Short mmCIF file of C-alpha atoms in Angstrom, two decimals:
data_model
loop_
_atom_site.label_atom_id
_atom_site.label_comp_id
_atom_site.label_asym_id
_atom_site.label_seq_id
_atom_site.Cartn_x
_atom_site.Cartn_y
_atom_site.Cartn_z
CA MET A 1 136.53 40.58 63.75
CA GLU A 2 134.58 43.62 62.81
CA MET A 3 133.44 44.59 65.20
CA ASP A 4 131.30 48.19 65.50
CA CYS A 5 131.22 51.32 68.24
CA GLY A 6 127.39 50.90 70.47
CA ALA A 7 127.94 54.95 70.42
CA CYS A 8 128.94 55.35 66.92
CA GLY A 9 128.51 52.92 64.50
CA GLU A 10 130.93 52.84 63.59
CA SER A 11 133.70 49.55 63.24
CA VAL A 12 136.26 49.71 66.57
CA ARG A 13 140.05 49.39 65.81
CA GLU A 14 141.52 49.86 69.64
CA ARG A 15 144.25 48.44 70.91
CA THR A 16 142.02 48.08 73.77
CA VAL A 17 137.79 47.14 73.33
CA LEU A 18 135.56 48.83 76.18
CA CYS A 19 133.03 45.77 76.62
CA VAL A 20 129.20 48.21 78.57
CA GLY A 21 125.67 46.52 78.22
CA GLY A 22 126.48 44.26 76.17
CA ARG A 23 127.59 46.76 73.65
CA ILE A 24 131.65 47.47 72.54
CA TRP A 25 133.05 50.89 72.97
CA HIS A 26 135.15 53.21 71.22
CA SER A 27 137.10 55.31 74.59
CA ARG A 28 135.72 58.87 72.95
CA CYS A 29 132.67 57.64 73.20
CA LEU A 30 132.27 56.09 76.31
CA LYS A 31 131.34 59.46 78.01
CA CYS A 32 128.48 59.52 80.12
CA SER A 33 125.26 61.07 78.10
CA VAL A 34 124.59 64.13 80.38
CA CYS A 35 127.22 66.11 80.86
CA SER A 36 129.66 64.29 78.33
CA ARG A 37 131.95 63.93 81.25
CA PRO A 38 134.59 60.57 79.82
CA LEU A 39 134.07 56.97 81.64
CA TYR A 40 137.20 55.00 79.68
CA ASP A 41 139.67 56.35 82.43
CA GLN A 42 136.62 55.86 85.72
CA HIS A 43 136.32 52.76 87.42
CA SER A 44 133.06 52.17 86.90
CA CYS A 45 130.04 54.36 85.12
CA PHE A 46 125.77 52.75 84.87
CA LEU A 47 123.98 51.96 81.98
CA ARG A 48 119.62 52.81 81.91
CA GLY A 49 117.93 52.72 79.36
CA MET A 50 121.04 52.12 76.34
CA ARG A 51 122.31 55.83 78.17
CA LEU A 52 125.73 55.90 79.98
CA TYR A 53 125.83 57.83 83.00
CA CYS A 54 128.87 59.59 85.19
CA ARG A 55 127.98 57.15 88.91
CA HIS A 56 127.26 62.34 89.73
CA ASP A 57 124.79 61.59 86.77
CA TYR A 58 122.64 58.23 88.08
CA ALA A 59 122.96 59.71 90.63
CA LEU A 60 120.18 62.29 89.92
#
């Protein structure tokens, strides 16, 4: 089954699939839209208007 990344649009072929907001993401593409902090290893991330945020930037 072919899945496209929610950020870059390229095919996701990673062993672990990251799903946020009903979309699939490469681990390298799952990052905060403000500070670019990687989110793949965080316990939570936040979505507003299809933009991803870390906890700190979402609270601003």
